[in-house]
Amino acid sequence: MPQSTWAPSAEVGGRWGKLSLLSGTLVVDQTESSLVGGLFPVIRQSLGLSLGALGVLTAAGKIVGVFTGPFWVWAARRWSRKGVLVLATGLWGVWGIAAGFSQNFAQLLIFYTILAAGYAAAQPVVSEIVADLFDSSSRGRAISYLYGAVALAAAVLGPLKGQLADVEEGWRWGLWGIGAFNILLGIAIWLWFRDPGLGAAEPQLADLSRETREAYAKLTWGRAVSLLRIPSFAILLGSRLLSGHLIVGTFGVVFLVDVYGFSTSVASVVLLPIGVGFLLGNVLGGFAGDWAAGRSPRYGLVGVLQAAQVGFAIVAYVGTQFHYQSIGLFCVFFGLMGLMQGVNPGINRPMVMAVAPPELRAMAFAIYVSVVEAIAFAAFGLGAGLLGDAIGLKAVFLWILVVLMLANGAFLTLLYRPYARDAARAQQELDARRQQALA
């Protein structure tokens, strides 16, 4: 990765403690979405729903983020990033508690969608703050630890959530619990989190005043649209639209129930290896990314990202298209799918950070996650639910988890040429800002 010739200390004090606190917001987001997917068989029975209802819930929760994700980024710039996290990913948990009282699908859909509207703030705002806590040499590791914590929480909570299927109306207790934890997290962020400010970890900007670092902080539509003119970012967006593996956590349990006849509580066991695999994938992705970037700064990260997509498709084919009778073998393959999926955040998030200027990173992640990934997730979720009723989830998994992911791997070949150039251009822009500030 190209580095600046300026070298003031860019290490932000207490950055790992701040990262630990921020990880809670993503844990809540992940737990909320996987709860509905993991317990949908009993929600379906409780409220008298079809499989298509899971697709509608998934799609609605993601589509609302297309609008609220950029809004929260705008609010964070006009108000404060800490304030947005306290409200949108903290106190917003009251809507999770309300969802637990739903008496029909309409009520569940409304409350769940409102809940997701707040959670849409977590990914872009937290990702931007991580870039301001860690410089380019440690961002991959930080992202790996961040998403690793999410995966570890999912591994621990996954089987516990599955056991709620054996409790009368247990899914309601799950939503109430998430909502309550959400509120407590918001209070903790309000009490203990200190925002480092834009550009605090950039070597060119670290020793400048916060006011100087945030001189470019004004967010306009023109500047947001300029992100789409960065070739590497545009290609990463296209790859995200092809990321069929996003549905594994949502449909994995109901897939095993409907296709291979496992009970909900037994099928939910695969959430543990998915979480463990995702955790190991994050660690592996961090080390593999550092190694690959050292071996080939121009092509290394792209190669690791591409290999993860192809590897996922191969494992998904072997792990979903054959009946192994034992849930243990399915756990192995779902764990490997989690591992391949877990490699991605430690590679693609730092790549986005490397090509986007500090003040536009939150908007970049809003576009990348809250808009494009949400559109993809909504399309896959809605399509998997509707097509699952029509042709069966086994065929749906073949097309989305295997064929589409192979296409994604091929598409990423386009990233080899522009990435190093775009990252170098971003560093040159920061060098120019430092010279202007010192002058």
Coordinates of C-alpha atoms in Angstrom, one line a residue:
M1 CA 0.0 0.0 0.0
P2 CA 1.4 3.4 -0.9
Q3 CA 2.5 5.4 2.2
S4 CA 3.1 9.1 2.8
T5 CA 6.5 10.5 3.3
W6 CA 5.2 12.3 6.4
A7 CA 5.6 10.3 9.6
P8 CA 4.2 12.0 12.7
S9 CA 2.7 9.6 15.3
A10 CA -0.8 8.6 14.1
E11 CA -1.6 6.2 17.0
V12 CA -4.9 7.3 18.7
G13 CA -5.0 6.8 22.5
G14 CA -7.3 4.1 23.8
R15 CA -8.1 2.9 20.3
W16 CA -8.6 -0.8 21.2
G17 CA -11.0 0.1 24.0
K18 CA -13.0 2.3 21.7
L19 CA -13.0 -0.5 19.1
S20 CA -14.4 -2.9 21.7
L21 CA -17.2 -0.6 22.6
L22 CA -18.1 0.0 18.9
S23 CA -18.2 -3.7 18.2
G24 CA -21.3 -3.9 20.3
T25 CA -23.3 -1.9 17.8
L26 CA -22.5 -4.4 15.1
V27 CA -23.2 -7.4 17.4
V28 CA -26.7 -6.0 18.0
D29 CA -27.2 -5.5 14.2
Q30 CA -26.0 -9.0 13.4
T31 CA -28.0 -10.6 16.3
E32 CA -31.2 -8.9 15.3
S33 CA -31.1 -10.1 11.7
S34 CA -30.0 -13.7 12.5
L35 CA -32.6 -14.0 15.2
V36 CA -35.5 -13.6 12.8
G37 CA -33.9 -16.0 10.3
G38 CA -32.9 -18.5 12.8
L39 CA -36.3 -18.6 14.6
F40 CA -38.4 -18.0 11.5
P41 CA -39.8 -21.6 11.6
V42 CA -41.4 -20.9 15.0
I43 CA -42.4 -17.3 14.0
R44 CA -44.0 -18.8 11.0
Q45 CA -46.0 -21.2 13.1
S46 CA -46.8 -18.6 15.8
L47 CA -48.2 -16.0 13.3
G48 CA -49.3 -18.3 10.5
L49 CA -46.9 -17.2 7.8
S50 CA -45.5 -18.6 4.6
L51 CA -41.8 -18.8 3.7
G52 CA -42.2 -15.7 1.5
A53 CA -42.8 -13.7 4.7
L54 CA -39.1 -14.2 5.7
G55 CA -38.1 -12.8 2.3
V56 CA -40.4 -9.8 2.8
L57 CA -39.0 -9.1 6.3
T58 CA -35.4 -9.4 5.1
A59 CA -36.1 -7.2 2.1
A60 CA -37.9 -4.5 4.1
G61 CA -35.2 -4.4 6.7
K62 CA -32.5 -3.9 4.1
I63 CA -34.5 -1.5 1.8
V64 CA -35.2 0.9 4.6
G65 CA -31.4 1.2 5.1
V66 CA -31.0 2.4 1.6
F67 CA -32.7 5.6 2.7
T68 CA -31.8 5.8 6.4
G69 CA -28.1 4.8 6.1
P70 CA -27.1 8.0 4.1
F71 CA -29.4 10.0 6.4
W72 CA -27.6 8.9 9.5
V73 CA -24.2 9.8 7.9
W74 CA -25.6 13.3 7.1
A75 CA -26.9 13.6 10.7
A76 CA -23.5 12.4 12.1
R77 CA -21.8 15.2 10.2
R78 CA -24.3 17.9 11.2
W79 CA -24.7 16.7 14.8
S80 CA -22.1 14.2 16.0
R81 CA -21.1 10.7 15.3
K82 CA -21.3 9.8 19.0
G83 CA -24.9 11.2 19.2
V84 CA -26.0 9.2 16.2
L85 CA -24.6 6.0 17.7
V86 CA -26.3 6.6 21.0
L87 CA -29.6 7.2 19.4
A88 CA -29.7 5.0 16.3
T89 CA -27.8 1.9 17.5
G90 CA -28.6 2.4 21.2
L91 CA -31.9 3.9 22.4
W92 CA -33.5 2.7 19.2
G93 CA -33.8 -0.7 20.9
V94 CA -37.3 0.3 22.1
W95 CA -38.5 -0.8 18.6
G96 CA -37.1 -4.2 19.2
I97 CA -39.1 -4.5 22.4
A98 CA -42.2 -3.4 20.5
A99 CA -41.6 -6.0 17.8
G100 CA -41.6 -8.7 20.4
F101 CA -45.3 -7.7 21.2
S102 CA -46.4 -8.2 17.6
Q103 CA -49.7 -10.0 17.2
N104 CA -49.7 -10.4 13.4
F105 CA -47.3 -10.1 10.4
A106 CA -48.2 -6.5 9.7
Q107 CA -47.2 -5.4 13.2
L108 CA -44.0 -7.4 13.1
L109 CA -43.1 -6.0 9.6
I110 CA -43.7 -2.4 10.8
F111 CA -41.7 -2.6 14.0
Y112 CA -38.9 -4.7 12.5
T113 CA -38.5 -2.3 9.6
I114 CA -38.3 0.7 12.0
L115 CA -35.8 -1.2 14.1
A116 CA -33.7 -1.8 11.0
A117 CA -33.9 1.8 10.0
G118 CA -31.9 2.7 13.1
Y119 CA -29.5 -0.1 12.8
A120 CA -28.5 1.1 9.3
A121 CA -26.4 3.8 11.1
A122 CA -24.0 1.2 12.6
Q123 CA -22.0 0.0 9.5
P124 CA -21.1 3.4 7.9
V125 CA -20.6 5.4 11.0
V126 CA -18.6 2.7 12.9
S127 CA -16.5 1.9 9.8
E128 CA -15.5 5.6 9.4
I129 CA -14.6 5.9 13.1
V130 CA -12.4 2.7 12.8
A131 CA -10.5 4.4 9.9
D132 CA -10.0 7.4 12.3
L133 CA -8.7 5.2 15.1
F134 CA -6.2 3.1 13.1
D135 CA -3.8 4.0 10.3
S136 CA -3.5 2.0 7.0
S137 CA -0.9 -0.4 8.5
S138 CA -3.3 -1.7 11.2
R139 CA -6.8 -1.2 9.7
G140 CA -7.0 -4.7 8.3
R141 CA -6.2 -6.2 11.7
A142 CA -8.7 -3.8 13.4
I143 CA -11.4 -4.7 11.0
S144 CA -10.7 -8.4 11.5
Y145 CA -10.9 -8.0 15.3
L146 CA -14.1 -5.9 15.0
Y147 CA -15.9 -8.5 12.8
G148 CA -14.3 -11.3 14.7
A149 CA -16.0 -10.0 17.9
V150 CA -19.3 -10.0 16.0
A151 CA -18.6 -13.5 14.8
L152 CA -17.7 -14.7 18.3
A153 CA -20.9 -13.2 19.7
A154 CA -22.9 -14.9 17.0
A155 CA -21.2 -18.2 17.7
V156 CA -22.1 -18.0 21.4
L157 CA -25.6 -16.6 20.9
G158 CA -26.6 -18.7 17.9
P159 CA -27.3 -21.9 19.7
L160 CA -28.8 -20.1 22.6
K161 CA -31.2 -18.3 20.2
G162 CA -32.0 -21.7 18.6
Q163 CA -33.1 -23.0 22.0
L164 CA -35.7 -20.3 22.2
A165 CA -37.6 -22.4 19.6
D166 CA -38.3 -24.9 22.4
V167 CA -39.7 -22.1 24.7
E168 CA -43.3 -21.0 24.2
E169 CA -43.3 -17.8 22.2
G170 CA -39.5 -17.8 22.7
W171 CA -38.9 -15.6 19.6
R172 CA -40.6 -12.7 21.5
W173 CA -38.1 -13.1 24.4
G174 CA -35.3 -12.9 21.9
L175 CA -36.5 -9.6 20.5
W176 CA -37.2 -8.2 24.0
G177 CA -33.7 -9.2 25.0
I178 CA -32.0 -7.6 22.0
G179 CA -34.0 -4.4 22.5
A180 CA -33.0 -4.2 26.2
F181 CA -29.3 -4.8 25.4
N182 CA -29.5 -2.2 22.7
I183 CA -30.6 0.5 25.1
L184 CA -27.9 -0.4 27.6
L185 CA -25.3 -0.2 24.8
G186 CA -26.5 3.3 23.9
I187 CA -26.0 4.4 27.5
A188 CA -22.5 2.9 27.6
I189 CA -21.5 4.7 24.4
W190 CA -22.8 7.9 25.8
L191 CA -20.8 7.5 29.0
W192 CA -17.5 6.1 27.8
F193 CA -16.9 6.7 24.1
R194 CA -14.8 9.6 22.9
D195 CA -14.8 10.4 19.2
P196 CA -11.2 10.9 17.8
G197 CA -12.4 13.1 15.0
L198 CA -11.9 12.9 11.2
G199 CA -8.5 12.0 10.0
A200 CA -7.0 11.4 13.5
A201 CA -5.1 8.3 12.3
E202 CA -3.7 9.7 9.0
P203 CA 0.0 10.2 9.2
Q204 CA -0.3 13.5 7.2
L205 CA -3.0 14.9 9.5
A206 CA -2.4 13.4 12.9
D207 CA -0.4 16.3 14.4
L208 CA -2.8 19.0 13.0
S209 CA -5.6 20.5 15.1
R210 CA -9.0 18.9 14.9
E211 CA -10.4 22.0 13.3
T212 CA -7.8 21.8 10.5
R213 CA -8.4 18.1 10.0
E214 CA -12.1 18.6 9.6
A215 CA -11.8 21.6 7.2
Y216 CA -13.0 19.3 4.4
A217 CA -15.8 17.7 6.5
K218 CA -18.7 19.4 4.7
L219 CA -20.8 16.8 3.0
T220 CA -22.5 17.6 -0.3
W221 CA -24.3 15.5 -2.9
G222 CA -21.6 16.4 -5.4
R223 CA -18.9 15.1 -3.2
A224 CA -20.8 12.0 -2.4
V225 CA -21.4 11.3 -6.1
S226 CA -17.7 11.8 -6.7
L227 CA -17.1 8.5 -4.9
L228 CA -18.7 6.7 -7.8
R229 CA -16.0 8.1 -10.1
I230 CA -13.3 6.2 -8.2
P231 CA -12.9 3.0 -10.4
S232 CA -11.9 0.7 -7.6
F233 CA -14.9 1.7 -5.5
A234 CA -17.3 1.3 -8.4
I235 CA -16.0 -2.3 -9.0
L236 CA -16.3 -3.1 -5.3
L237 CA -19.9 -1.9 -5.4
G238 CA -20.5 -4.2 -8.4
S239 CA -19.0 -7.1 -6.5
R240 CA -21.3 -6.4 -3.6
L241 CA -24.3 -6.7 -5.8
L242 CA -23.2 -10.3 -6.6
S243 CA -22.6 -11.3 -3.0
G244 CA -25.1 -14.1 -2.7
H245 CA -23.5 -15.5 0.4
L246 CA -25.3 -12.7 2.4
I247 CA -28.4 -15.0 2.7
V248 CA -26.6 -17.9 4.5
G249 CA -27.3 -16.5 8.0
T250 CA -30.9 -15.7 7.2
F251 CA -32.0 -18.8 5.3
G252 CA -29.5 -21.4 6.6
V253 CA -31.6 -22.8 9.4
V254 CA -34.9 -22.8 7.5
F255 CA -33.0 -24.4 4.6
L256 CA -32.0 -27.4 6.7
V257 CA -35.6 -27.6 8.2
D258 CA -37.4 -27.5 4.8
V259 CA -35.0 -29.4 2.6
Y260 CA -33.4 -32.0 4.9
G261 CA -36.0 -32.3 7.6
F262 CA -34.1 -31.3 10.7
S263 CA -36.0 -29.7 13.6
T264 CA -35.5 -26.0 14.2
S265 CA -33.6 -26.5 17.4
V266 CA -31.2 -29.1 15.8
A267 CA -30.8 -27.0 12.6
S268 CA -30.0 -23.9 14.7
V269 CA -26.8 -25.7 15.8
V270 CA -25.2 -24.7 12.5
L271 CA -25.2 -21.1 13.6
L272 CA -22.4 -21.9 16.0
P273 CA -19.9 -23.2 13.3
I274 CA -21.0 -20.3 11.0
G275 CA -20.0 -17.9 13.7
V276 CA -16.8 -19.7 14.6
G277 CA -15.9 -20.0 10.9
F278 CA -16.6 -16.3 10.4
L279 CA -14.3 -15.5 13.4
L280 CA -11.5 -17.6 12.0
G281 CA -12.0 -16.2 8.6
N282 CA -11.6 -12.7 10.0
V283 CA -8.3 -13.6 11.6
L284 CA -7.2 -15.5 8.5
G285 CA -8.3 -12.6 6.3
G286 CA -6.2 -10.1 8.3
F287 CA -3.1 -12.2 8.2
A288 CA -3.6 -13.3 4.5
G289 CA -4.2 -9.6 3.6
D290 CA -1.0 -8.4 5.3
W291 CA 1.0 -11.3 3.7
A292 CA -0.5 -10.8 0.2
A293 CA -0.1 -7.0 0.3
G294 CA 3.6 -7.5 1.4
R295 CA 4.2 -10.0 -1.4
S296 CA 2.4 -7.9 -4.0
P297 CA 1.2 -4.4 -3.0
R298 CA -0.5 -4.0 -6.4
Y299 CA -2.4 -7.3 -6.7
G300 CA -2.2 -9.1 -3.3
L301 CA -5.4 -7.9 -1.6
V302 CA -7.4 -8.3 -4.8
G303 CA -6.2 -11.9 -5.2
V304 CA -7.3 -12.8 -1.6
L305 CA -10.7 -11.2 -2.1
Q306 CA -11.2 -13.0 -5.3
A307 CA -10.1 -16.4 -3.9
A308 CA -12.6 -16.0 -1.0
Q309 CA -15.5 -15.7 -3.4
V310 CA -14.5 -18.8 -5.5
G311 CA -13.7 -20.8 -2.3
F312 CA -17.1 -20.0 -0.9
A313 CA -18.9 -21.2 -4.0
I314 CA -17.0 -24.5 -4.0
V315 CA -17.8 -25.2 -0.3
A316 CA -21.4 -24.1 -0.7
Y317 CA -21.9 -26.6 -3.5
V318 CA -20.5 -29.5 -1.5
G319 CA -22.2 -28.4 1.7
T320 CA -25.8 -27.7 0.5
Q321 CA -26.5 -29.9 -2.5
F322 CA -26.1 -33.3 -0.8
H323 CA -27.9 -34.9 2.1
Y324 CA -25.5 -36.0 4.8
Q325 CA -28.1 -37.3 7.3
S326 CA -26.0 -36.0 10.2
I327 CA -26.1 -32.4 11.4
G328 CA -22.5 -32.7 12.2
L329 CA -21.3 -32.8 8.6
F330 CA -23.6 -29.9 7.8
C331 CA -21.9 -28.0 10.6
V332 CA -18.5 -28.6 9.0
F333 CA -19.6 -27.2 5.7
F334 CA -21.5 -24.3 7.1
G335 CA -18.5 -23.5 9.2
L336 CA -16.3 -23.5 6.1
M337 CA -18.8 -21.2 4.4
G338 CA -18.6 -18.9 7.4
L339 CA -14.8 -19.0 7.2
M340 CA -14.8 -18.0 3.5
Q341 CA -17.3 -15.2 4.2
G342 CA -15.3 -14.0 7.2
V343 CA -12.3 -13.3 5.0
N344 CA -14.1 -10.5 3.2
P345 CA -14.4 -7.7 5.8
G346 CA -10.7 -7.6 6.6
I347 CA -10.0 -7.1 2.9
N348 CA -12.8 -5.1 1.3
R349 CA -13.3 -2.6 4.2
P350 CA -9.6 -1.5 4.3
M351 CA -9.7 -1.3 0.4
V352 CA -12.6 1.2 0.6
M353 CA -10.8 3.2 3.3
A354 CA -7.7 3.3 1.2
V355 CA -9.3 4.8 -1.9
A356 CA -11.8 7.3 -0.2
P357 CA -10.8 10.5 1.6
P358 CA -11.4 10.6 5.4
E359 CA -14.5 12.9 5.3
L360 CA -16.2 10.7 2.7
R361 CA -15.6 7.3 4.2
A362 CA -18.8 7.2 6.1
M363 CA -20.7 8.0 2.9
A364 CA -18.7 5.5 1.0
F365 CA -19.7 2.8 3.5
A366 CA -23.3 4.1 3.5
I367 CA -23.3 3.5 -0.3
Y368 CA -21.4 0.2 0.0
V369 CA -23.3 -1.3 2.9
S370 CA -26.5 0.6 3.5
V371 CA -27.4 1.1 -0.1
V372 CA -25.8 -1.5 -2.5
E373 CA -25.4 -4.3 0.0
A374 CA -28.9 -3.7 1.2
I375 CA -30.3 -3.8 -2.3
A376 CA -28.5 -7.0 -2.9
F377 CA -29.6 -8.5 0.4
A378 CA -33.2 -7.4 -0.2
A379 CA -33.2 -8.8 -3.7
F380 CA -31.6 -12.1 -2.6
G381 CA -33.8 -12.4 0.5
L382 CA -37.0 -11.6 -1.3
G383 CA -36.1 -13.8 -4.3
A384 CA -35.0 -16.7 -2.1
G385 CA -38.2 -16.5 -0.1
L386 CA -40.5 -16.4 -3.1
L387 CA -38.5 -18.8 -5.3
G388 CA -38.1 -21.1 -2.3
D389 CA -41.9 -21.5 -2.3
A390 CA -41.9 -22.1 -6.0
I391 CA -38.8 -24.2 -6.8
G392 CA -37.4 -25.1 -3.4
L393 CA -34.6 -23.7 -1.3
K394 CA -32.1 -26.4 -2.6
A395 CA -32.3 -25.0 -6.2
V396 CA -32.2 -21.4 -4.8
F397 CA -29.0 -22.1 -2.9
L398 CA -27.4 -23.7 -6.0
W399 CA -28.0 -20.5 -8.1
I400 CA -27.3 -17.9 -5.4
L401 CA -24.6 -19.5 -3.3
V402 CA -22.7 -21.3 -6.1
V403 CA -23.3 -19.9 -9.6
L404 CA -23.6 -16.3 -8.6
M405 CA -20.5 -16.4 -6.3
L406 CA -18.4 -17.9 -9.1
A407 CA -19.6 -15.0 -11.3
N408 CA -18.5 -12.6 -8.4
G409 CA -15.0 -14.1 -8.3
A410 CA -14.7 -13.6 -12.1
F411 CA -16.0 -10.0 -11.9
L412 CA -13.3 -9.1 -9.3
T413 CA -10.6 -9.6 -12.0
L414 CA -11.5 -6.0 -13.1
L415 CA -10.1 -4.7 -9.8
Y416 CA -6.5 -5.7 -10.5
R417 CA -5.6 -2.7 -12.7
P418 CA -7.1 0.4 -10.9
Y419 CA -6.8 -0.4 -7.1
A420 CA -3.1 0.5 -6.5
R421 CA -3.5 3.6 -8.6
D422 CA -6.6 4.8 -6.7
A423 CA -4.9 4.2 -3.3
A424 CA -1.8 6.1 -4.4
R425 CA -4.0 9.0 -5.5
A426 CA -5.7 9.2 -2.1
Q427 CA -2.3 9.4 -0.4
Q428 CA -1.2 12.2 -2.7
E429 CA -4.4 14.1 -1.8
L430 CA -3.6 13.9 1.9
D431 CA 0.0 15.0 1.3
A432 CA -1.3 18.0 -0.5
R433 CA -3.7 18.9 2.4
R434 CA -0.8 18.7 4.9
Q435 CA 1.3 21.1 2.8
Q436 CA -1.6 23.5 2.4
A437 CA -2.3 23.4 6.2
L438 CA 1.3 24.0 7.1
A439 CA 1.6 26.9 4.6

